[in-house]
């Protein structure tokens, strides 16, 4: 990983959790604590974080811009998205979660006879002109920074539907298989999506093991399948398999 990529990941982790310690960041990124300290000093000088004893603080608590996330690990996300889209049979219905990997799944669905339900405004933009796809947009409050719909109306809409598949994103997967998220406001929507689907497929590239996030979305037993890449943590994959989750490598 290039220094710029590593530093971008540090900033993303801090934006998600508000703060981060040197030891935790070093473990997440697989580098030495000395390397993290140097990165934190440089990022502090650039004004991208605030250096404190033992770690750093995010400059602000705002959401990470969608387009910034979209460019990260694009190749890996594309492989995962292609494998996920191949699971769906024409005539079926699916829910697409918020986030950039779900958008990449949508890009693989063009021209297919499917029903797609989503709270992801980027997915709406991607599929709105595809006449083969029956597109259903959930209601709710617009979260502009991450191009999603959230809140009571979104959750209530989900209680009125049921689909064959859910493709779920995550901020991180804990070693015991718990699925986490870094944004509290999105978690109730994700939980409602899980209840609305016959099969729940988690989409997670290798950086999501363990990733980050303070709010639990679900237990591993609530997942049907994980689509990930070979570099994803093997011990966590084994825990998920033990919990009955089918692990598919893209």
PDB file of C-alpha atoms in Angstrom:
ATOM      1  CA  UNK A   1       0.000   0.000   0.000  1.00  0.00           C
ATOM      2  CA  UNK A   2       1.317   3.440  -0.927  1.00  0.00           C
ATOM      3  CA  UNK A   3       1.737   6.032   1.875  1.00  0.00           C
ATOM      4  CA  UNK A   4      -1.019   8.203   0.365  1.00  0.00           C
ATOM      5  CA  UNK A   5      -3.447   5.273   0.317  1.00  0.00           C
ATOM      6  CA  UNK A   6      -2.579   4.394   3.907  1.00  0.00           C
ATOM      7  CA  UNK A   7      -3.078   7.962   5.061  1.00  0.00           C
ATOM      8  CA  UNK A   8      -6.424   8.164   3.275  1.00  0.00           C
ATOM      9  CA  UNK A   9      -7.513   5.029   5.135  1.00  0.00           C
ATOM     10  CA  UNK A  10      -6.458   6.596   8.431  1.00  0.00           C
ATOM     11  CA  UNK A  11      -8.579   9.676   7.730  1.00  0.00           C
ATOM     12  CA  UNK A  12     -11.565   7.495   6.778  1.00  0.00           C
ATOM     13  CA  UNK A  13     -11.254   5.454   9.982  1.00  0.00           C
ATOM     14  CA  UNK A  14     -11.120   8.610  12.098  1.00  0.00           C
ATOM     15  CA  UNK A  15     -14.128  10.105  10.332  1.00  0.00           C
ATOM     16  CA  UNK A  16     -16.061   6.941  11.073  1.00  0.00           C
ATOM     17  CA  UNK A  17     -15.108   6.519  14.733  1.00  0.00           C
ATOM     18  CA  UNK A  18     -14.204  10.091  15.730  1.00  0.00           C
ATOM     19  CA  UNK A  19     -10.830   9.074  17.162  1.00  0.00           C
ATOM     20  CA  UNK A  20      -8.190   6.396  16.825  1.00  0.00           C
ATOM     21  CA  UNK A  21      -5.213   5.139  18.774  1.00  0.00           C
ATOM     22  CA  UNK A  22      -1.799   4.417  17.291  1.00  0.00           C
ATOM     23  CA  UNK A  23      -1.924   0.731  18.260  1.00  0.00           C
ATOM     24  CA  UNK A  24      -5.388   0.175  16.817  1.00  0.00           C
ATOM     25  CA  UNK A  25      -4.579   1.931  13.550  1.00  0.00           C
ATOM     26  CA  UNK A  26      -1.330   0.016  13.194  1.00  0.00           C
ATOM     27  CA  UNK A  27      -3.152  -3.295  13.668  1.00  0.00           C
ATOM     28  CA  UNK A  28      -5.905  -2.361  11.203  1.00  0.00           C
ATOM     29  CA  UNK A  29      -3.467  -1.329   8.489  1.00  0.00           C
ATOM     30  CA  UNK A  30      -0.802  -3.962   9.145  1.00  0.00           C
ATOM     31  CA  UNK A  31       2.093  -1.533   9.632  1.00  0.00           C
ATOM     32  CA  UNK A  32       4.332  -0.538  12.518  1.00  0.00           C
ATOM     33  CA  UNK A  33       3.316   1.954  15.186  1.00  0.00           C
ATOM     34  CA  UNK A  34       6.248   4.145  14.119  1.00  0.00           C
ATOM     35  CA  UNK A  35       4.814   4.328  10.604  1.00  0.00           C
ATOM     36  CA  UNK A  36       1.409   5.335  11.970  1.00  0.00           C
ATOM     37  CA  UNK A  37       2.973   8.038  14.150  1.00  0.00           C
ATOM     38  CA  UNK A  38       4.730   9.520  11.127  1.00  0.00           C
ATOM     39  CA  UNK A  39       1.503   9.410   9.145  1.00  0.00           C
ATOM     40  CA  UNK A  40      -0.426  11.118  11.939  1.00  0.00           C
ATOM     41  CA  UNK A  41       2.159  13.903  12.169  1.00  0.00           C
ATOM     42  CA  UNK A  42       1.976  14.522   8.411  1.00  0.00           C
ATOM     43  CA  UNK A  43      -1.821  14.461   8.396  1.00  0.00           C
ATOM     44  CA  UNK A  44      -1.882  16.866  11.344  1.00  0.00           C
ATOM     45  CA  UNK A  45       0.383  19.271   9.450  1.00  0.00           C
ATOM     46  CA  UNK A  46      -1.985  19.010   6.455  1.00  0.00           C
ATOM     47  CA  UNK A  47      -4.966  19.824   8.662  1.00  0.00           C
ATOM     48  CA  UNK A  48      -6.688  16.508   7.962  1.00  0.00           C
ATOM     49  CA  UNK A  49      -6.776  15.432  11.629  1.00  0.00           C
ATOM     50  CA  UNK A  50      -5.856  16.622  15.110  1.00  0.00           C
ATOM     51  CA  UNK A  51      -2.904  14.878  16.746  1.00  0.00           C
ATOM     52  CA  UNK A  52      -3.368  13.980  20.413  1.00  0.00           C
ATOM     53  CA  UNK A  53      -1.396  11.890  22.876  1.00  0.00           C
ATOM     54  CA  UNK A  54      -1.594   8.232  21.826  1.00  0.00           C
ATOM     55  CA  UNK A  55      -3.477   8.824  18.605  1.00  0.00           C
ATOM     56  CA  UNK A  56      -5.555  11.372  16.735  1.00  0.00           C
ATOM     57  CA  UNK A  57      -9.011  12.938  16.449  1.00  0.00           C
ATOM     58  CA  UNK A  58     -11.094  13.524  13.352  1.00  0.00           C
ATOM     59  CA  UNK A  59     -11.217  17.158  12.283  1.00  0.00           C
ATOM     60  CA  UNK A  60     -14.999  16.944  12.206  1.00  0.00           C
ATOM     61  CA  UNK A  61     -17.679  14.340  12.618  1.00  0.00           C
ATOM     62  CA  UNK A  62     -19.160  14.734   9.149  1.00  0.00           C
ATOM     63  CA  UNK A  63     -19.899  11.870   6.812  1.00  0.00           C
ATOM     64  CA  UNK A  64     -17.329  10.795   4.297  1.00  0.00           C
ATOM     65  CA  UNK A  65     -18.185  12.031   0.797  1.00  0.00           C
ATOM     66  CA  UNK A  66     -19.701   9.267  -1.356  1.00  0.00           C
ATOM     67  CA  UNK A  67     -17.445   9.922  -4.346  1.00  0.00           C
ATOM     68  CA  UNK A  68     -14.340   9.739  -2.168  1.00  0.00           C
ATOM     69  CA  UNK A  69     -15.322   6.281  -0.920  1.00  0.00           C
ATOM     70  CA  UNK A  70     -16.320   5.227  -4.431  1.00  0.00           C
ATOM     71  CA  UNK A  71     -12.750   5.458  -5.703  1.00  0.00           C
ATOM     72  CA  UNK A  72     -11.281   3.247  -2.957  1.00  0.00           C
ATOM     73  CA  UNK A  73     -10.557  -0.439  -3.760  1.00  0.00           C
ATOM     74  CA  UNK A  74     -12.522  -0.127  -6.997  1.00  0.00           C
ATOM     75  CA  UNK A  75     -11.067  -3.277  -8.596  1.00  0.00           C
ATOM     76  CA  UNK A  76     -11.870  -5.444  -5.582  1.00  0.00           C
ATOM     77  CA  UNK A  77     -15.389  -4.031  -5.312  1.00  0.00           C
ATOM     78  CA  UNK A  78     -16.007  -4.712  -9.005  1.00  0.00           C
ATOM     79  CA  UNK A  79     -15.047  -8.379  -8.604  1.00  0.00           C
ATOM     80  CA  UNK A  80     -17.322  -8.730  -5.584  1.00  0.00           C
ATOM     81  CA  UNK A  81     -20.173  -6.965  -7.394  1.00  0.00           C
ATOM     82  CA  UNK A  82     -19.931  -9.228 -10.460  1.00  0.00           C
ATOM     83  CA  UNK A  83     -19.990 -12.338  -8.280  1.00  0.00           C
ATOM     84  CA  UNK A  84     -22.952 -11.025  -6.292  1.00  0.00           C
ATOM     85  CA  UNK A  85     -24.978 -10.105  -9.368  1.00  0.00           C
ATOM     86  CA  UNK A  86     -24.447 -13.602 -10.769  1.00  0.00           C
ATOM     87  CA  UNK A  87     -26.345 -15.061  -7.793  1.00  0.00           C
ATOM     88  CA  UNK A  88     -29.613 -13.481  -8.888  1.00  0.00           C
ATOM     89  CA  UNK A  89     -31.934 -15.176 -11.383  1.00  0.00           C
ATOM     90  CA  UNK A  90     -34.063 -13.137 -13.788  1.00  0.00           C
ATOM     91  CA  UNK A  91     -37.539 -12.580 -12.381  1.00  0.00           C
ATOM     92  CA  UNK A  92     -36.304 -12.301  -8.810  1.00  0.00           C
ATOM     93  CA  UNK A  93     -36.397  -9.292  -6.465  1.00  0.00           C
ATOM     94  CA  UNK A  94     -33.507  -7.765  -4.539  1.00  0.00           C
ATOM     95  CA  UNK A  95     -32.723  -5.044  -2.054  1.00  0.00           C
ATOM     96  CA  UNK A  96     -29.584  -2.958  -2.546  1.00  0.00           C
ATOM     97  CA  UNK A  97     -28.136  -1.326   0.561  1.00  0.00           C
ATOM     98  CA  UNK A  98     -26.470   2.067   0.644  1.00  0.00           C
ATOM     99  CA  UNK A  99     -22.812   2.392  -0.290  1.00  0.00           C
ATOM    100  CA  UNK A 100     -20.499   2.106  -3.231  1.00  0.00           C
ATOM    101  CA  UNK A 101     -20.288  -1.687  -3.495  1.00  0.00           C
ATOM    102  CA  UNK A 102     -24.080  -1.873  -3.835  1.00  0.00           C
ATOM    103  CA  UNK A 103     -23.832   0.702  -6.620  1.00  0.00           C
ATOM    104  CA  UNK A 104     -21.352  -1.542  -8.411  1.00  0.00           C
ATOM    105  CA  UNK A 105     -23.803  -4.441  -8.106  1.00  0.00           C
ATOM    106  CA  UNK A 106     -26.444  -2.224  -9.745  1.00  0.00           C
ATOM    107  CA  UNK A 107     -24.052  -1.581 -12.633  1.00  0.00           C
ATOM    108  CA  UNK A 108     -23.991  -5.348 -13.278  1.00  0.00           C
ATOM    109  CA  UNK A 109     -27.789  -5.637 -13.495  1.00  0.00           C
ATOM    110  CA  UNK A 110     -28.514  -3.643 -16.661  1.00  0.00           C
ATOM    111  CA  UNK A 111     -30.841  -5.268 -19.167  1.00  0.00           C
ATOM    112  CA  UNK A 112     -32.086  -7.958 -16.780  1.00  0.00           C
ATOM    113  CA  UNK A 113     -35.692  -8.617 -15.811  1.00  0.00           C
ATOM    114  CA  UNK A 114     -35.506  -7.880 -12.091  1.00  0.00           C
ATOM    115  CA  UNK A 115     -37.212  -5.925  -9.335  1.00  0.00           C
ATOM    116  CA  UNK A 116     -34.719  -3.730  -7.478  1.00  0.00           C
ATOM    117  CA  UNK A 117     -35.624  -2.007  -4.207  1.00  0.00           C
ATOM    118  CA  UNK A 118     -33.200   0.483  -2.681  1.00  0.00           C
ATOM    119  CA  UNK A 119     -32.584   3.471  -0.434  1.00  0.00           C
ATOM    120  CA  UNK A 120     -29.419   4.215  -2.391  1.00  0.00           C
ATOM    121  CA  UNK A 121     -29.806   7.352  -4.526  1.00  0.00           C
ATOM    122  CA  UNK A 122     -26.749   6.439  -6.591  1.00  0.00           C
ATOM    123  CA  UNK A 123     -28.487   3.188  -7.525  1.00  0.00           C
ATOM    124  CA  UNK A 124     -31.550   5.218  -8.555  1.00  0.00           C
ATOM    125  CA  UNK A 125     -29.381   7.301 -10.874  1.00  0.00           C
ATOM    126  CA  UNK A 126     -27.752   4.183 -12.296  1.00  0.00           C
ATOM    127  CA  UNK A 127     -30.948   2.212 -13.042  1.00  0.00           C
ATOM    128  CA  UNK A 128     -33.656   4.808 -13.574  1.00  0.00           C
ATOM    129  CA  UNK A 129     -33.490   4.640 -17.382  1.00  0.00           C
ATOM    130  CA  UNK A 130     -33.289   0.844 -17.635  1.00  0.00           C
ATOM    131  CA  UNK A 131     -36.780  -0.219 -18.732  1.00  0.00           C
ATOM    132  CA  UNK A 132     -36.088  -3.910 -18.057  1.00  0.00           C
ATOM    133  CA  UNK A 133     -35.750  -3.267 -14.336  1.00  0.00           C
ATOM    134  CA  UNK A 134     -38.707  -2.528 -12.076  1.00  0.00           C
ATOM    135  CA  UNK A 135     -37.183   0.024  -9.710  1.00  0.00           C
ATOM    136  CA  UNK A 136     -38.682   0.776  -6.282  1.00  0.00           C
ATOM    137  CA  UNK A 137     -37.283   3.632  -4.192  1.00  0.00           C
ATOM    138  CA  UNK A 138     -37.882   3.631  -0.451  1.00  0.00           C
ATOM    139  CA  UNK A 139     -39.047   6.854   1.155  1.00  0.00           C
ATOM    140  CA  UNK A 140     -37.202   8.746   3.852  1.00  0.00           C
ATOM    141  CA  UNK A 141     -34.942  11.601   4.842  1.00  0.00           C
ATOM    142  CA  UNK A 142     -32.212  12.397   2.298  1.00  0.00           C
ATOM    143  CA  UNK A 143     -28.709  12.014   3.676  1.00  0.00           C
ATOM    144  CA  UNK A 144     -26.964  14.021   0.970  1.00  0.00           C
ATOM    145  CA  UNK A 145     -23.367  13.327   1.933  1.00  0.00           C
ATOM    146  CA  UNK A 146     -23.815   9.608   1.429  1.00  0.00           C
ATOM    147  CA  UNK A 147     -26.657   9.681  -1.119  1.00  0.00           C
ATOM    148  CA  UNK A 148     -29.027   7.569   0.918  1.00  0.00           C
ATOM    149  CA  UNK A 149     -32.507   7.636   2.440  1.00  0.00           C
ATOM    150  CA  UNK A 150     -32.891   7.023   6.166  1.00  0.00           C
ATOM    151  CA  UNK A 151     -35.367   7.377   8.991  1.00  0.00           C
ATOM    152  CA  UNK A 152     -38.841   6.230  10.026  1.00  0.00           C
ATOM    153  CA  UNK A 153     -40.342   6.404   6.527  1.00  0.00           C
ATOM    154  CA  UNK A 154     -37.571   4.215   5.118  1.00  0.00           C
ATOM    155  CA  UNK A 155     -38.026   1.630   7.859  1.00  0.00           C
ATOM    156  CA  UNK A 156     -41.824   1.682   7.496  1.00  0.00           C
ATOM    157  CA  UNK A 157     -41.523   1.145   3.732  1.00  0.00           C
ATOM    158  CA  UNK A 158     -39.353  -1.902   4.347  1.00  0.00           C
ATOM    159  CA  UNK A 159     -41.986  -3.390   6.645  1.00  0.00           C
ATOM    160  CA  UNK A 160     -44.386  -3.443   3.686  1.00  0.00           C
ATOM    161  CA  UNK A 161     -42.224  -5.484   1.301  1.00  0.00           C
ATOM    162  CA  UNK A 162     -40.397  -8.794   1.012  1.00  0.00           C
ATOM    163  CA  UNK A 163     -37.670  -9.699  -1.490  1.00  0.00           C
ATOM    164  CA  UNK A 164     -35.612 -12.699  -2.529  1.00  0.00           C
ATOM    165  CA  UNK A 165     -32.186 -11.146  -1.907  1.00  0.00           C
ATOM    166  CA  UNK A 166     -30.542  -8.425   0.146  1.00  0.00           C
ATOM    167  CA  UNK A 167     -27.048  -7.243  -0.729  1.00  0.00           C
ATOM    168  CA  UNK A 168     -25.757  -5.645   2.454  1.00  0.00           C
ATOM    169  CA  UNK A 169     -22.734  -3.402   2.970  1.00  0.00           C
ATOM    170  CA  UNK A 170     -20.693  -2.949   6.141  1.00  0.00           C
ATOM    171  CA  UNK A 171     -18.056  -0.800   7.806  1.00  0.00           C
ATOM    172  CA  UNK A 172     -16.450  -3.814   9.430  1.00  0.00           C
ATOM    173  CA  UNK A 173     -16.750  -7.479  10.359  1.00  0.00           C
ATOM    174  CA  UNK A 174     -15.557  -8.373  13.844  1.00  0.00           C
ATOM    175  CA  UNK A 175     -13.437 -11.522  14.392  1.00  0.00           C
ATOM    176  CA  UNK A 176     -16.497 -13.305  15.820  1.00  0.00           C
ATOM    177  CA  UNK A 177     -18.485 -12.519  12.667  1.00  0.00           C
ATOM    178  CA  UNK A 178     -20.626  -9.660  13.946  1.00  0.00           C
ATOM    179  CA  UNK A 179     -21.458  -7.130  11.225  1.00  0.00           C
ATOM    180  CA  UNK A 180     -20.823  -3.518  12.263  1.00  0.00           C
ATOM    181  CA  UNK A 181     -21.518  -0.051  10.941  1.00  0.00           C
ATOM    182  CA  UNK A 182     -19.966   3.319  11.672  1.00  0.00           C
ATOM    183  CA  UNK A 183     -23.096   5.450  11.212  1.00  0.00           C
ATOM    184  CA  UNK A 184     -25.824   5.010  13.813  1.00  0.00           C
ATOM    185  CA  UNK A 185     -28.569   6.494  11.636  1.00  0.00           C
ATOM    186  CA  UNK A 186     -28.137   3.799   8.973  1.00  0.00           C
ATOM    187  CA  UNK A 187     -28.299   0.801  11.329  1.00  0.00           C
ATOM    188  CA  UNK A 188     -32.111   0.647  11.826  1.00  0.00           C
ATOM    189  CA  UNK A 189     -32.562   0.699   8.048  1.00  0.00           C
ATOM    190  CA  UNK A 190     -30.072  -2.135   7.588  1.00  0.00           C
ATOM    191  CA  UNK A 191     -31.850  -4.184  10.266  1.00  0.00           C
ATOM    192  CA  UNK A 192     -35.196  -3.600   8.572  1.00  0.00           C
ATOM    193  CA  UNK A 193     -33.679  -4.703   5.262  1.00  0.00           C
ATOM    194  CA  UNK A 194     -32.500  -7.955   6.833  1.00  0.00           C
ATOM    195  CA  UNK A 195     -36.032  -8.722   8.033  1.00  0.00           C
ATOM    196  CA  UNK A 196     -37.410  -7.998   4.546  1.00  0.00           C
ATOM    197  CA  UNK A 197     -35.263 -10.542   2.666  1.00  0.00           C
ATOM    198  CA  UNK A 198     -35.201 -14.307   2.239  1.00  0.00           C
ATOM    199  CA  UNK A 199     -31.431 -14.367   1.688  1.00  0.00           C
ATOM    200  CA  UNK A 200     -28.967 -11.875   3.167  1.00  0.00           C
ATOM    201  CA  UNK A 201     -25.658 -11.516   1.336  1.00  0.00           C
ATOM    202  CA  UNK A 202     -22.890  -9.485   2.951  1.00  0.00           C
ATOM    203  CA  UNK A 203     -20.535  -7.721   0.524  1.00  0.00           C
ATOM    204  CA  UNK A 204     -17.156  -6.962   2.113  1.00  0.00           C
ATOM    205  CA  UNK A 205     -13.664  -6.500   0.696  1.00  0.00           C
ATOM    206  CA  UNK A 206     -10.594  -7.475   2.695  1.00  0.00           C
ATOM    207  CA  UNK A 207     -10.251  -4.054   4.365  1.00  0.00           C
ATOM    208  CA  UNK A 208     -13.524  -4.692   6.235  1.00  0.00           C
ATOM    209  CA  UNK A 209     -11.836  -7.391   8.359  1.00  0.00           C
ATOM    210  CA  UNK A 210     -11.986  -6.011  11.008  1.00  0.00           C
ATOM    211  CA  UNK A 211     -12.747  -2.624   9.457  1.00  0.00           C
ATOM    212  CA  UNK A 212     -14.431  -0.236  11.872  1.00  0.00           C
ATOM    213  CA  UNK A 213     -17.819   0.646  13.312  1.00  0.00           C
ATOM    214  CA  UNK A 214     -19.356   0.915  16.762  1.00  0.00           C
ATOM    215  CA  UNK A 215     -22.948  -0.141  16.061  1.00  0.00           C
ATOM    216  CA  UNK A 216     -23.920  -3.785  15.589  1.00  0.00           C
ATOM    217  CA  UNK A 217     -26.026  -4.468  12.503  1.00  0.00           C
ATOM    218  CA  UNK A 218     -26.495  -8.213  12.938  1.00  0.00           C
ATOM    219  CA  UNK A 219     -25.064 -11.476  14.200  1.00  0.00           C
ATOM    220  CA  UNK A 220     -23.413 -13.882  11.750  1.00  0.00           C
ATOM    221  CA  UNK A 221     -26.345 -16.285  12.094  1.00  0.00           C
ATOM    222  CA  UNK A 222     -28.548 -13.703  10.346  1.00  0.00           C
ATOM    223  CA  UNK A 223     -26.438 -13.900   7.166  1.00  0.00           C
ATOM    224  CA  UNK A 224     -26.941 -16.376   4.353  1.00  0.00           C
ATOM    225  CA  UNK A 225     -23.746 -15.658   2.455  1.00  0.00           C
ATOM    226  CA  UNK A 226     -20.580 -13.564   2.411  1.00  0.00           C
ATOM    227  CA  UNK A 227     -19.067 -12.455  -0.893  1.00  0.00           C
ATOM    228  CA  UNK A 228     -15.498 -11.310  -0.342  1.00  0.00           C
ATOM    229  CA  UNK A 229     -11.981 -11.675  -1.720  1.00  0.00           C
ATOM    230  CA  UNK A 230      -9.269 -14.251  -0.938  1.00  0.00           C
ATOM    231  CA  UNK A 231      -7.279 -11.709   1.105  1.00  0.00           C
ATOM    232  CA  UNK A 232     -10.084 -11.402   3.685  1.00  0.00           C
ATOM    233  CA  UNK A 233      -9.118 -12.615   7.160  1.00  0.00           C
ATOM    234  CA  UNK A 234      -9.228 -16.426   7.176  1.00  0.00           C
ATOM    235  CA  UNK A 235     -10.058 -16.783  10.877  1.00  0.00           C
ATOM    236  CA  UNK A 236     -13.101 -14.545  10.530  1.00  0.00           C
ATOM    237  CA  UNK A 237     -14.180 -16.422   7.417  1.00  0.00           C
ATOM    238  CA  UNK A 238     -13.927 -19.664   9.389  1.00  0.00           C
ATOM    239  CA  UNK A 239     -16.108 -18.227  12.155  1.00  0.00           C
ATOM    240  CA  UNK A 240     -18.734 -17.242   9.605  1.00  0.00           C
ATOM    241  CA  UNK A 241     -18.656 -20.692   8.011  1.00  0.00           C
ATOM    242  CA  UNK A 242     -19.121 -22.262  11.437  1.00  0.00           C
ATOM    243  CA  UNK A 243     -22.166 -20.013  11.940  1.00  0.00           C
ATOM    244  CA  UNK A 244     -23.712 -21.420   8.766  1.00  0.00           C
ATOM    245  CA  UNK A 245     -22.721 -18.639   6.380  1.00  0.00           C
ATOM    246  CA  UNK A 246     -21.693 -19.646   2.862  1.00  0.00           C
ATOM    247  CA  UNK A 247     -18.429 -17.859   2.049  1.00  0.00           C
ATOM    248  CA  UNK A 248     -17.962 -17.069  -1.645  1.00  0.00           C
ATOM    249  CA  UNK A 249     -14.631 -15.727  -2.912  1.00  0.00           C
ATOM    250  CA  UNK A 250     -14.651 -13.339  -5.854  1.00  0.00           C
TER     251      UNK A 250
END
